Coordinates of C-alpha atoms in Angstrom, one line a residue:
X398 CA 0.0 0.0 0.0
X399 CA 3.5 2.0 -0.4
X400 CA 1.7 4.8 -3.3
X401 CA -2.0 3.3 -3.1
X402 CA -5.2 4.4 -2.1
X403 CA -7.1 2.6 0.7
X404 CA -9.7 0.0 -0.7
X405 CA -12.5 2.2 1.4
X406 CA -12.1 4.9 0.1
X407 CA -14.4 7.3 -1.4
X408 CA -14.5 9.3 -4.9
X409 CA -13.9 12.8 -4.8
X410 CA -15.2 15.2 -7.4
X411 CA -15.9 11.8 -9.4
X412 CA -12.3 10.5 -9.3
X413 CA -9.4 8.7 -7.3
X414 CA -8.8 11.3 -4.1
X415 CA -4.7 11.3 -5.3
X416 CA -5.3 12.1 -8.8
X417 CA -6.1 15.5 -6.9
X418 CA -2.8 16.4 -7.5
X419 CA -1.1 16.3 -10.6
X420 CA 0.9 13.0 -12.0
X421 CA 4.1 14.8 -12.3
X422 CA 4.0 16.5 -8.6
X423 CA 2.7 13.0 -7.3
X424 CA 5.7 11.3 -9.3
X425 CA 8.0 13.7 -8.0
X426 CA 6.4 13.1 -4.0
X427 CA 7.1 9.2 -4.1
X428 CA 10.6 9.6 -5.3
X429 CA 11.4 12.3 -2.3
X430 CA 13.0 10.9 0.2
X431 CA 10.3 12.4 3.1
X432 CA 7.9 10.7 1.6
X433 CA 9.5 7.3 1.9
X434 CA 10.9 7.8 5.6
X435 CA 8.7 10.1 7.0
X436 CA 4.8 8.9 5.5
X437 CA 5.6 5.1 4.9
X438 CA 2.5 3.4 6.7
X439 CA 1.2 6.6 8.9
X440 CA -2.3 6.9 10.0
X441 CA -4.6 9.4 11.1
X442 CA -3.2 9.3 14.9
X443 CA 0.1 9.4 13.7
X444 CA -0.2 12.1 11.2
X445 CA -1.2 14.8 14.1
X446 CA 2.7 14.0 14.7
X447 CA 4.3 14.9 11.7
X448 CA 2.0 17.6 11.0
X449 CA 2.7 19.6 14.7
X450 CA 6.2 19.0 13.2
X451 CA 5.8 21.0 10.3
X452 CA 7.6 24.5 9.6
X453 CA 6.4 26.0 6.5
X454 CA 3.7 25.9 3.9
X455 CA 4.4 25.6 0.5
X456 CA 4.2 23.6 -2.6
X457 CA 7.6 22.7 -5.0
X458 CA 10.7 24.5 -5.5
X459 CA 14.3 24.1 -6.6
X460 CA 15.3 23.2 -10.1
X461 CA 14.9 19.6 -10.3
X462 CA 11.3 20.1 -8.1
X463 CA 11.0 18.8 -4.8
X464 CA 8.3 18.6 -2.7
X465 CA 8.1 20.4 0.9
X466 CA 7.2 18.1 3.5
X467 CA 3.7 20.0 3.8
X468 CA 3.1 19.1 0.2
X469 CA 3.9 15.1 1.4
X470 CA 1.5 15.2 4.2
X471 CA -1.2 16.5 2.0
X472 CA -1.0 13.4 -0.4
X473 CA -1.0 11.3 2.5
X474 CA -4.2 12.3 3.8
X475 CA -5.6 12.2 0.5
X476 CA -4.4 8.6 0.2
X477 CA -5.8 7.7 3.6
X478 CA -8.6 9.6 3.7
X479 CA -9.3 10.5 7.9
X480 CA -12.9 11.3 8.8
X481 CA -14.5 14.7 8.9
X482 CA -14.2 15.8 12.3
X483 CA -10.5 15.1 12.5
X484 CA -10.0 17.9 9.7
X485 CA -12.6 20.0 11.5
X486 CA -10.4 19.6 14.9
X487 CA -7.2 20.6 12.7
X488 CA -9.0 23.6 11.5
X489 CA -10.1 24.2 15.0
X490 CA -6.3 24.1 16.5
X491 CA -5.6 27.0 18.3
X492 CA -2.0 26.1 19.0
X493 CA -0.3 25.0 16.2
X494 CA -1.0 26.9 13.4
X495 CA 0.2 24.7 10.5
X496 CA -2.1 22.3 12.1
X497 CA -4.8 24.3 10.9
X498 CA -3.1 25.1 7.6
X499 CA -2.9 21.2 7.0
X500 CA -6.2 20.8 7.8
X501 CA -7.5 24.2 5.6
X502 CA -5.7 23.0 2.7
X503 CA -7.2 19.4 2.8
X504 CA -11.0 20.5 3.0
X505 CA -10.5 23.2 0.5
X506 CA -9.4 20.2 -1.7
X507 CA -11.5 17.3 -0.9
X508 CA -15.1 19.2 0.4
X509 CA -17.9 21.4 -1.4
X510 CA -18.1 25.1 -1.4
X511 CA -21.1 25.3 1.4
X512 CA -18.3 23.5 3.8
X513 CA -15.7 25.9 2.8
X514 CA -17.8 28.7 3.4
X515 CA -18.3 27.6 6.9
X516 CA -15.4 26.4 8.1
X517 CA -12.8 28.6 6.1
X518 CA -14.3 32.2 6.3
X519 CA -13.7 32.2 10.2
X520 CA -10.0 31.8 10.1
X521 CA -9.7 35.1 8.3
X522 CA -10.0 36.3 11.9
X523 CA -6.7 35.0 12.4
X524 CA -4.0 37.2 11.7
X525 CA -0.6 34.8 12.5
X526 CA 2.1 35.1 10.9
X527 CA 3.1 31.8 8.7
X528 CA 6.8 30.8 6.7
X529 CA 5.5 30.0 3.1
X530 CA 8.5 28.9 0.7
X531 CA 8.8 30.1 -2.8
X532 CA 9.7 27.8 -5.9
X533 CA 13.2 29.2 -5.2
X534 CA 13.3 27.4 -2.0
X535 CA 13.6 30.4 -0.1
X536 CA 11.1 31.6 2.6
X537 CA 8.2 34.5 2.7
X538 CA 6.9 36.3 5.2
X539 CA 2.8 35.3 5.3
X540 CA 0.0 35.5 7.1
X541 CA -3.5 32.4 8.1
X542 CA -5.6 35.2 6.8
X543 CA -3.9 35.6 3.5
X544 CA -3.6 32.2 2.9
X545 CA -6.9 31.1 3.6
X546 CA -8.1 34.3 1.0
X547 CA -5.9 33.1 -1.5
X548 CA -7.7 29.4 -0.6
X549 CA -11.3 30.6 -1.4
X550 CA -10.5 32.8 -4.1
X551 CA -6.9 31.8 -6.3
X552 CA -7.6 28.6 -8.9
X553 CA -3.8 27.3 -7.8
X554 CA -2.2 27.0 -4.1
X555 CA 0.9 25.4 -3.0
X556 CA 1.7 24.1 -7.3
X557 CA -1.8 23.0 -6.6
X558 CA -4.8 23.3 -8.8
X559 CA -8.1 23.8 -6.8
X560 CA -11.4 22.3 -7.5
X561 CA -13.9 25.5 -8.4
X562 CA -16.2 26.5 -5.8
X563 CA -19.4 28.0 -6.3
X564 CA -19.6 31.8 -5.4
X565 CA -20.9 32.9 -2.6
X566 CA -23.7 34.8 -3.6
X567 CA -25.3 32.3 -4.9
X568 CA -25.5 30.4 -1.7
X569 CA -27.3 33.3 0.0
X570 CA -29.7 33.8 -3.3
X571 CA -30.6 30.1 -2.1
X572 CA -30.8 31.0 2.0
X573 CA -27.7 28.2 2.3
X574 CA -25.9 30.5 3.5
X575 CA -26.3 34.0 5.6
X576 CA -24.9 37.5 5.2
X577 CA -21.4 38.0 5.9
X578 CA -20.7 40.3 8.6
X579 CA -17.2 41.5 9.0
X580 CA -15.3 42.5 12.0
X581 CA -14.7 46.1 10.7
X582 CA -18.1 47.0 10.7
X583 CA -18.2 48.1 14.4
X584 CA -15.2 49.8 13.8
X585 CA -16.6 51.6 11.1
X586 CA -19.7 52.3 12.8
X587 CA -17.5 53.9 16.3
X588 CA -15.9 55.9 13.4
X589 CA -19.0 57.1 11.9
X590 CA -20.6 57.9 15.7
X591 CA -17.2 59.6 16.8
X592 CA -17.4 61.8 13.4
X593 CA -21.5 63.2 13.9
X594 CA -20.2 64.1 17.5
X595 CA -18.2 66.0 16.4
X596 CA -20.1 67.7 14.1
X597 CA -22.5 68.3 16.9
X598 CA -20.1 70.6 19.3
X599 CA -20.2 73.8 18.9
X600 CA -17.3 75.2 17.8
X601 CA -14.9 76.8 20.7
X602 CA -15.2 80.6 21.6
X603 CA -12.0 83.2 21.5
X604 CA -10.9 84.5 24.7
X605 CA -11.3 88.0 23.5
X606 CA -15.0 87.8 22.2
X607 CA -17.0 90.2 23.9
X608 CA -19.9 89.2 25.8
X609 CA -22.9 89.7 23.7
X610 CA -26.4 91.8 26.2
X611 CA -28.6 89.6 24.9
X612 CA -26.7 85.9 26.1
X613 CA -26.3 87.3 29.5
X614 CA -26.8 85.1 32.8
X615 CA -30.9 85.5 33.4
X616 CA -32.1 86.5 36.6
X617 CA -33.2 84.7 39.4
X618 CA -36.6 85.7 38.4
X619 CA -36.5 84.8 34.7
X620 CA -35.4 81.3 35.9
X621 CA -38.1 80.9 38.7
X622 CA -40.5 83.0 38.1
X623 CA -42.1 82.6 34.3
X624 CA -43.7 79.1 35.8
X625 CA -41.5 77.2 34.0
X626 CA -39.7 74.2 36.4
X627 CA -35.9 74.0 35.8
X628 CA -36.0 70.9 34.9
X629 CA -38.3 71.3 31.6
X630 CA -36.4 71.7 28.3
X631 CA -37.5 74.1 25.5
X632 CA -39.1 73.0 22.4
X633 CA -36.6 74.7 20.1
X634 CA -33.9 72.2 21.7
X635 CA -36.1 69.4 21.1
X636 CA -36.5 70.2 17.7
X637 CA -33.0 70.6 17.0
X638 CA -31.7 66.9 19.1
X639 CA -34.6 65.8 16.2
X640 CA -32.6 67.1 13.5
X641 CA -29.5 66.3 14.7
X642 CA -30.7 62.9 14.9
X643 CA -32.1 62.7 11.4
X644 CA -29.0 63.7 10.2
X645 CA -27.4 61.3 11.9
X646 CA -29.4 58.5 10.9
X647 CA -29.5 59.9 7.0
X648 CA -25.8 59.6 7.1
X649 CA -25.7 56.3 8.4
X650 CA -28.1 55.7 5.5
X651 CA -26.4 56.9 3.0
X652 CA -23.1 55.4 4.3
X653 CA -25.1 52.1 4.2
X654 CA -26.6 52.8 0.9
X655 CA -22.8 53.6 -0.2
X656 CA -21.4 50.3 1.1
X657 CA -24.1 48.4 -0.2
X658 CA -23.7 49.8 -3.8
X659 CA -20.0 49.2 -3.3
X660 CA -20.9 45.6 -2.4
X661 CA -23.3 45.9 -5.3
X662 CA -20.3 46.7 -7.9
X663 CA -17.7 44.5 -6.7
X664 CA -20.6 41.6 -7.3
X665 CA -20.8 42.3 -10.8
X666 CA -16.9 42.9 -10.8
X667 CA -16.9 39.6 -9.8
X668 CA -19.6 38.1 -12.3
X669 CA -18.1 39.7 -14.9
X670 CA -14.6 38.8 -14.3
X671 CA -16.2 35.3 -13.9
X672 CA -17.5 35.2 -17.0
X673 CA -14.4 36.7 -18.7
X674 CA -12.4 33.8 -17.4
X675 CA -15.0 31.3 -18.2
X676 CA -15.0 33.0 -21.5
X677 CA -11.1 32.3 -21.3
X678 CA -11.3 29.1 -20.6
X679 CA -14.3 28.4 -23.0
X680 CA -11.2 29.9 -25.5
X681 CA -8.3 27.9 -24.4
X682 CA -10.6 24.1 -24.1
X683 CA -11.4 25.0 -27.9
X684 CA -7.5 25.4 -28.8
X685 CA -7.3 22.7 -26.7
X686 CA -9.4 20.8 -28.8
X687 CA -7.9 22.0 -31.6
X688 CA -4.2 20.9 -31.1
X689 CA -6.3 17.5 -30.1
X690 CA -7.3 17.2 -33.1
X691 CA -4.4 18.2 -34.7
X692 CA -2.3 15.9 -33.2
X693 CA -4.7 12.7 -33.5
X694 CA -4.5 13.3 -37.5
X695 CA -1.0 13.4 -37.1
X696 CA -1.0 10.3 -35.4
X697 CA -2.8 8.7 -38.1
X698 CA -0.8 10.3 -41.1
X699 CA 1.9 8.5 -38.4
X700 CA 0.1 5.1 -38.6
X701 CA -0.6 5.3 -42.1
X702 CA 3.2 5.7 -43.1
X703 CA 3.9 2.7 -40.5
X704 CA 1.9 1.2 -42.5
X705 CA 2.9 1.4 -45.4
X706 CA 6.5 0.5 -44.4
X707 CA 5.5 -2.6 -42.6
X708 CA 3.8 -3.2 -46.3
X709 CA 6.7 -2.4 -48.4
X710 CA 8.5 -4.3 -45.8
X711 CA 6.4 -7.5 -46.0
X712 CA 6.7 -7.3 -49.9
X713 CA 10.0 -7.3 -49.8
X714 CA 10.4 -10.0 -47.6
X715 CA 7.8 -12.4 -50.0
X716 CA 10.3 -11.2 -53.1
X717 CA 13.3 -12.5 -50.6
X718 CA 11.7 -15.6 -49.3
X719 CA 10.6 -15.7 -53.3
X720 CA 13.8 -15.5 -54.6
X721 CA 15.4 -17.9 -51.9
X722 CA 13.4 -20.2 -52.6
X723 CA 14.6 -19.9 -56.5
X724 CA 17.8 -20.3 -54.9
X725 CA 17.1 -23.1 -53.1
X726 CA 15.6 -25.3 -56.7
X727 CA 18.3 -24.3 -58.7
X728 CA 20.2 -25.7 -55.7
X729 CA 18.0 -29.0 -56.1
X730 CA 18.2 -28.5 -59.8
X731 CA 22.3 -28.5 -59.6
X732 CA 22.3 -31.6 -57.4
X733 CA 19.7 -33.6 -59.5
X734 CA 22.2 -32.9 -63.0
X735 CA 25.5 -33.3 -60.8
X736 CA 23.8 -37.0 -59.5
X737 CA 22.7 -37.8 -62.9
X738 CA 26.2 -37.0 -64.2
X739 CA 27.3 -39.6 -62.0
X740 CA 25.4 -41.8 -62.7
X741 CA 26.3 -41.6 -66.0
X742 CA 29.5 -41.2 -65.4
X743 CA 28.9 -45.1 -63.4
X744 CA 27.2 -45.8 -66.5
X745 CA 30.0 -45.6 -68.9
X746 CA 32.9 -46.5 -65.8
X747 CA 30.4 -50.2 -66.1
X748 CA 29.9 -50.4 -69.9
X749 CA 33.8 -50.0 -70.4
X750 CA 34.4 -52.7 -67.6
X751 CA 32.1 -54.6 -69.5
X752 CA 34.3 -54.5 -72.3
X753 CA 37.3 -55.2 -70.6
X754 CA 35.4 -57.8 -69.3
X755 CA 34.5 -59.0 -73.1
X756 CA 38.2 -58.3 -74.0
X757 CA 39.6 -60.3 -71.7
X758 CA 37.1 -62.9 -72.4
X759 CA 37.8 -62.7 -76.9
X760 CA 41.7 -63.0 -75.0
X761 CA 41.3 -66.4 -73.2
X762 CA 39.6 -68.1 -75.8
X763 CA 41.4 -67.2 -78.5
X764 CA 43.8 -68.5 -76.3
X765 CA 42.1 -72.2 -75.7
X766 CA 41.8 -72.1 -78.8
X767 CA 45.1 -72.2 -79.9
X768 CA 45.9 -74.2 -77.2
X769 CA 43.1 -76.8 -78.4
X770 CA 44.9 -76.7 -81.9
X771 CA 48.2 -76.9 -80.4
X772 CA 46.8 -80.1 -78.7
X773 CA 45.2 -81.5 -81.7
X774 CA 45.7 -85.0 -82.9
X775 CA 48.0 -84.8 -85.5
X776 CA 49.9 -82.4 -83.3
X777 CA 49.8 -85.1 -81.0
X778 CA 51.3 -87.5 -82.6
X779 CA 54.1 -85.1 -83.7
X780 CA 54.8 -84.4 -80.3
X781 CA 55.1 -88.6 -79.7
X782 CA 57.8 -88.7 -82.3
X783 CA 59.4 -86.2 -81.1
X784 CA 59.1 -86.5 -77.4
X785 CA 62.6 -87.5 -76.9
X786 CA 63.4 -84.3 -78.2
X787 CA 64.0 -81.2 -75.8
X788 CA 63.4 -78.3 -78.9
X789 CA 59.3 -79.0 -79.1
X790 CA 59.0 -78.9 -74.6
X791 CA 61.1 -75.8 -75.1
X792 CA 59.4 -73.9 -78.1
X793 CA 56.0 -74.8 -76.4
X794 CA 57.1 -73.0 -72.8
X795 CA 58.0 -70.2 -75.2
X796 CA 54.7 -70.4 -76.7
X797 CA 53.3 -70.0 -72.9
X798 CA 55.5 -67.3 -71.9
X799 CA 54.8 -65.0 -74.6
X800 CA 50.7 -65.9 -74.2
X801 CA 51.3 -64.7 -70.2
X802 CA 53.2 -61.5 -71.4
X803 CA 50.8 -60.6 -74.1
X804 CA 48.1 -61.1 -71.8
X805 CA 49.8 -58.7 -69.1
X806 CA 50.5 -55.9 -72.0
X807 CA 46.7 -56.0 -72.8
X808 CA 46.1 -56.2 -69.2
X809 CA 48.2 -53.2 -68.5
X810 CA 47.2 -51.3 -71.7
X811 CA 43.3 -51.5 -70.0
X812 CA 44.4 -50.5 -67.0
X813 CA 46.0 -47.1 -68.5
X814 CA 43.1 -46.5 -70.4
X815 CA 40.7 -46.6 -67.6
X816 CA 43.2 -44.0 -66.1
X817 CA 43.1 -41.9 -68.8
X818 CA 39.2 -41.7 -68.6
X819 CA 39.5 -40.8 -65.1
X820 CA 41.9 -38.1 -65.6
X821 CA 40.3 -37.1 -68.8
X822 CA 36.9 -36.6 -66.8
X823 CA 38.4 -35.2 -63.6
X824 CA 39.9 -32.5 -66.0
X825 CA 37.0 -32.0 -68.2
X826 CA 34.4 -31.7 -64.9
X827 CA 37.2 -29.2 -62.9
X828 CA 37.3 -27.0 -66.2
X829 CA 34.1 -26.9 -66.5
X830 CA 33.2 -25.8 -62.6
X831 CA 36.2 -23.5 -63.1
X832 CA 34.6 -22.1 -65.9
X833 CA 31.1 -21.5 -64.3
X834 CA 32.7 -19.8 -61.0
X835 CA 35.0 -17.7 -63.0
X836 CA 31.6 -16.8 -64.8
X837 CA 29.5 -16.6 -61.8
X838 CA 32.8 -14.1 -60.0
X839 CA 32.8 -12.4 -63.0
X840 CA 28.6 -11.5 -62.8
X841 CA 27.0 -9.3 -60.1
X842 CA 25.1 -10.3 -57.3
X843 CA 21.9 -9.0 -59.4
X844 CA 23.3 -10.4 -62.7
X845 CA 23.1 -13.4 -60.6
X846 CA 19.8 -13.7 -59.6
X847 CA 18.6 -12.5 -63.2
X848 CA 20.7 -15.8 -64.7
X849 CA 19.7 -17.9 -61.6
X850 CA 15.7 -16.8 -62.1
X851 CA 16.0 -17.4 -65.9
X852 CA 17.6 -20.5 -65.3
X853 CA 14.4 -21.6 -63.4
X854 CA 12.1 -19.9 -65.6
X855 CA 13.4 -21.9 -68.8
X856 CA 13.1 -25.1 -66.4
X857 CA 9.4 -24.3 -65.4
X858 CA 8.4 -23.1 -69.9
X859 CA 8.2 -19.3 -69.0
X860 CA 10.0 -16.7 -71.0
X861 CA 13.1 -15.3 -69.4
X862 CA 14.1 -12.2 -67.5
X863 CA 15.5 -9.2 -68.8
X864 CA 17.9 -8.2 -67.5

């Protein structure tokens, strides 16, 4: 559950409570090293810990982006998700003030605008100052109310972009919410009191202005004796504490009347710049849109050219696998003629043996039969006569010697031929696979093919290449 959300938890604003923050911030938060030290396995009693440990607010900063540790403990609670009234008793933390910061920030995030309203708007009473670091990693002087103004009214806080809230306005059009009454309006009203007493005073008299007869002291008489008790007023004063009190009351009026059309104005300040950045927005979703749909038809001009290079590539490798397998019959082809030469070449190595064979055969009959004649009767009888005479035993061993030594010659004279057919073969089948490699190194490799493919074209009856 290192980077996970728990299994419980709940949608916000229609989608996974991290996804809140954006992928490359989050990215950049599980690769700190606070994250994986400091908010490895922490619940909601243990995050009160870390978070009265804090010392700044702040999103990113440096150059390669790194996350402040306020920024960590954020994501954590959005990953955890604690209950309501533990973020209402951070925002309620008297003590430690980046407690309630924490605790702001969350349900400005997570909550609707009615809750924000309620629970935000009375920390702008609080005036402490706060250490907010800047994207240069150096620290700001700040202060809860600012930051909890810049929370309910800024789109972005801490690199963070806020959900929209609904105005306020609206809320007390629908009696959700009442009238907001700031602290500076008794302060304005002791002003406005303090400034109609003065007016009221009269102004103060020079030390050298005579005494005028007729505002002398009256008499005892005057006071006591008209009937009048001395503790009636006059009607003239009457009138003119009336007066003074209508004129107190139209200025408060028209103070009021002022303040409300000032309220009035900076409503439809507000609507309209509202609507201008709607209008904005409307502007930027359309370019938006736009470069959308710009780059989705590049990305299909992108997959069409794939296309069409997986295509061309395919083709060519059916005209490869096409002409290997050319290759590979004229191969075969090669074999088949070079087996068949052999065979022939068996053929005519037998039909010479053969005759040898016959030779050899014609050779020993005709010598029988000159040994029959040499043994024939009158022969015979010769011999009888002559037996006692050693010239006919010699001339016949004569006879028998030169028979074995002809025999030998013809024998030997076979054997040279048959080696002269070898040789003669041998020479004629080297020249010739001389001749074709000298031919085929001579050729190109596409020359090559060409002959190879019109070679097995004029095997197969189809006209050949050209090349």
């Amino acid at each position: 559950m290192a980077n996970r959300t728990v299994k419980d938890a709940q949608s916000i604003h229609g989608t996974n409570p991290q996804y809140l923050v954006e992928k490359i911030i989050r990215t950049r938060i599980y690769d700190s090293r606070y994250w994986k030290e400091e908010c490895f396995a922490l619940s909601a009693e243990l995050l009160v810990d870390k978070a009265m440990a804090l010392r700044c607010i702040g999103g990113v900063y440096g150059g390669n982006i790194k996350p402040t540790p306020f920024l960590c403990l954020v994501l954590k609670m959005l990953q955890i998700q604690p209950e309501k009234d533990i973020i209402i008793e951070f925002i309620k933390q008297d003590e430690f003030k980046y407690v309630r910061g924490l605790g702001a920030f969350y349900l400005r995030l997570v909550y609707g605008s009615l809750d924000c309203y309620k629970y935000l708007e009375p920390l702008l009473n609080d005036y402490r100052k706060l250490r907010l670091m800047d994207r240069s990693g150096q620290y700001q002087l700040a202060h809860m109310d600012e930051f909890i103004d810049s929370l309910l009214r800024d789109e972005r806080s801490c690199d963070i972009i806020l959900p929209r809230v609904q105005k306020r306005w609206v809320h007390e059009a629908n009696n959700e919410l009442e009238g907001r009454v700031s602290l500076l309006d008794d302060d304005l009203d002791d002003l406005e009191s303090e400034s109609d007493e003065e007016e009221l005073l009269p102004p103060p008299r020079p030390r050298n202005d005579p005494v005028e007869p007729m505002r002398t002291a009256p008499s005892r008489d005057d006071r006591h004796g008209r009937g009048h008790s001395p503790s009636r007023r006059s009607p003239q004063r009457d009138m003119r504490n009336d007066r003074e009190r209508e004129k107190r009351h139209r200025s408060r009026s028209r103070s009021r009347e002022r303040d409300r059309g000032m309220e009035r104005d900076r409503g439809m300040d507000r609507i309209e710049r509202d609507r201008g950045m709607e209008r904005d927005r409307g502007i930027e979703r359309e370019r938006g849109m736009d470069r959308d749909r710009m780059d989705r038809e590049r990305g299909m001009e992108r997959m069409e050219r794939d296309r069409g290079m997986e295509r061309m590539d395919r083709d060519r490798g059916m005209e490869r696998m096409e002409r290997d397998r050319g290759m590979e019959r004229m191969e075969r082809d090669r074999g088949m003629e070079r087996e068949r030469a052999m065979e022939r070449d068996r053929g005519m190595e037998r039909e010479r043996g053969m005759e040898r064979e016959r030779k050899r055969h014609r050779s020993r009959s005709r010598e029988k039969r000159h040994r029959s004649r040499s043994r024939s009767p009158g022969h015979h009888l010769h011999h009888h006569r002559d037996r006692g005479r050693g010239g006919e035993k010699e001339r016949d061993h004569r006879h028998g010697e030169r028979a074995e030594r002809d025999h030998g010659k013809e024998r030997n004279r076979d054997h040279r031929e048959r080696d002269r057919d070898r040789g003669d073969r041998k020479e004629k089948h080297h020249r010739s696979g001389r001749s074709k490699r000298d031919n085929m190194m001579g050729m190109s490799r596409e020359d090559l093919e060409i002959a190879e493919a019109n070679a097995l074209r004029a095997r197969l009856g189809m006209p050949p290449l050209r090349p």
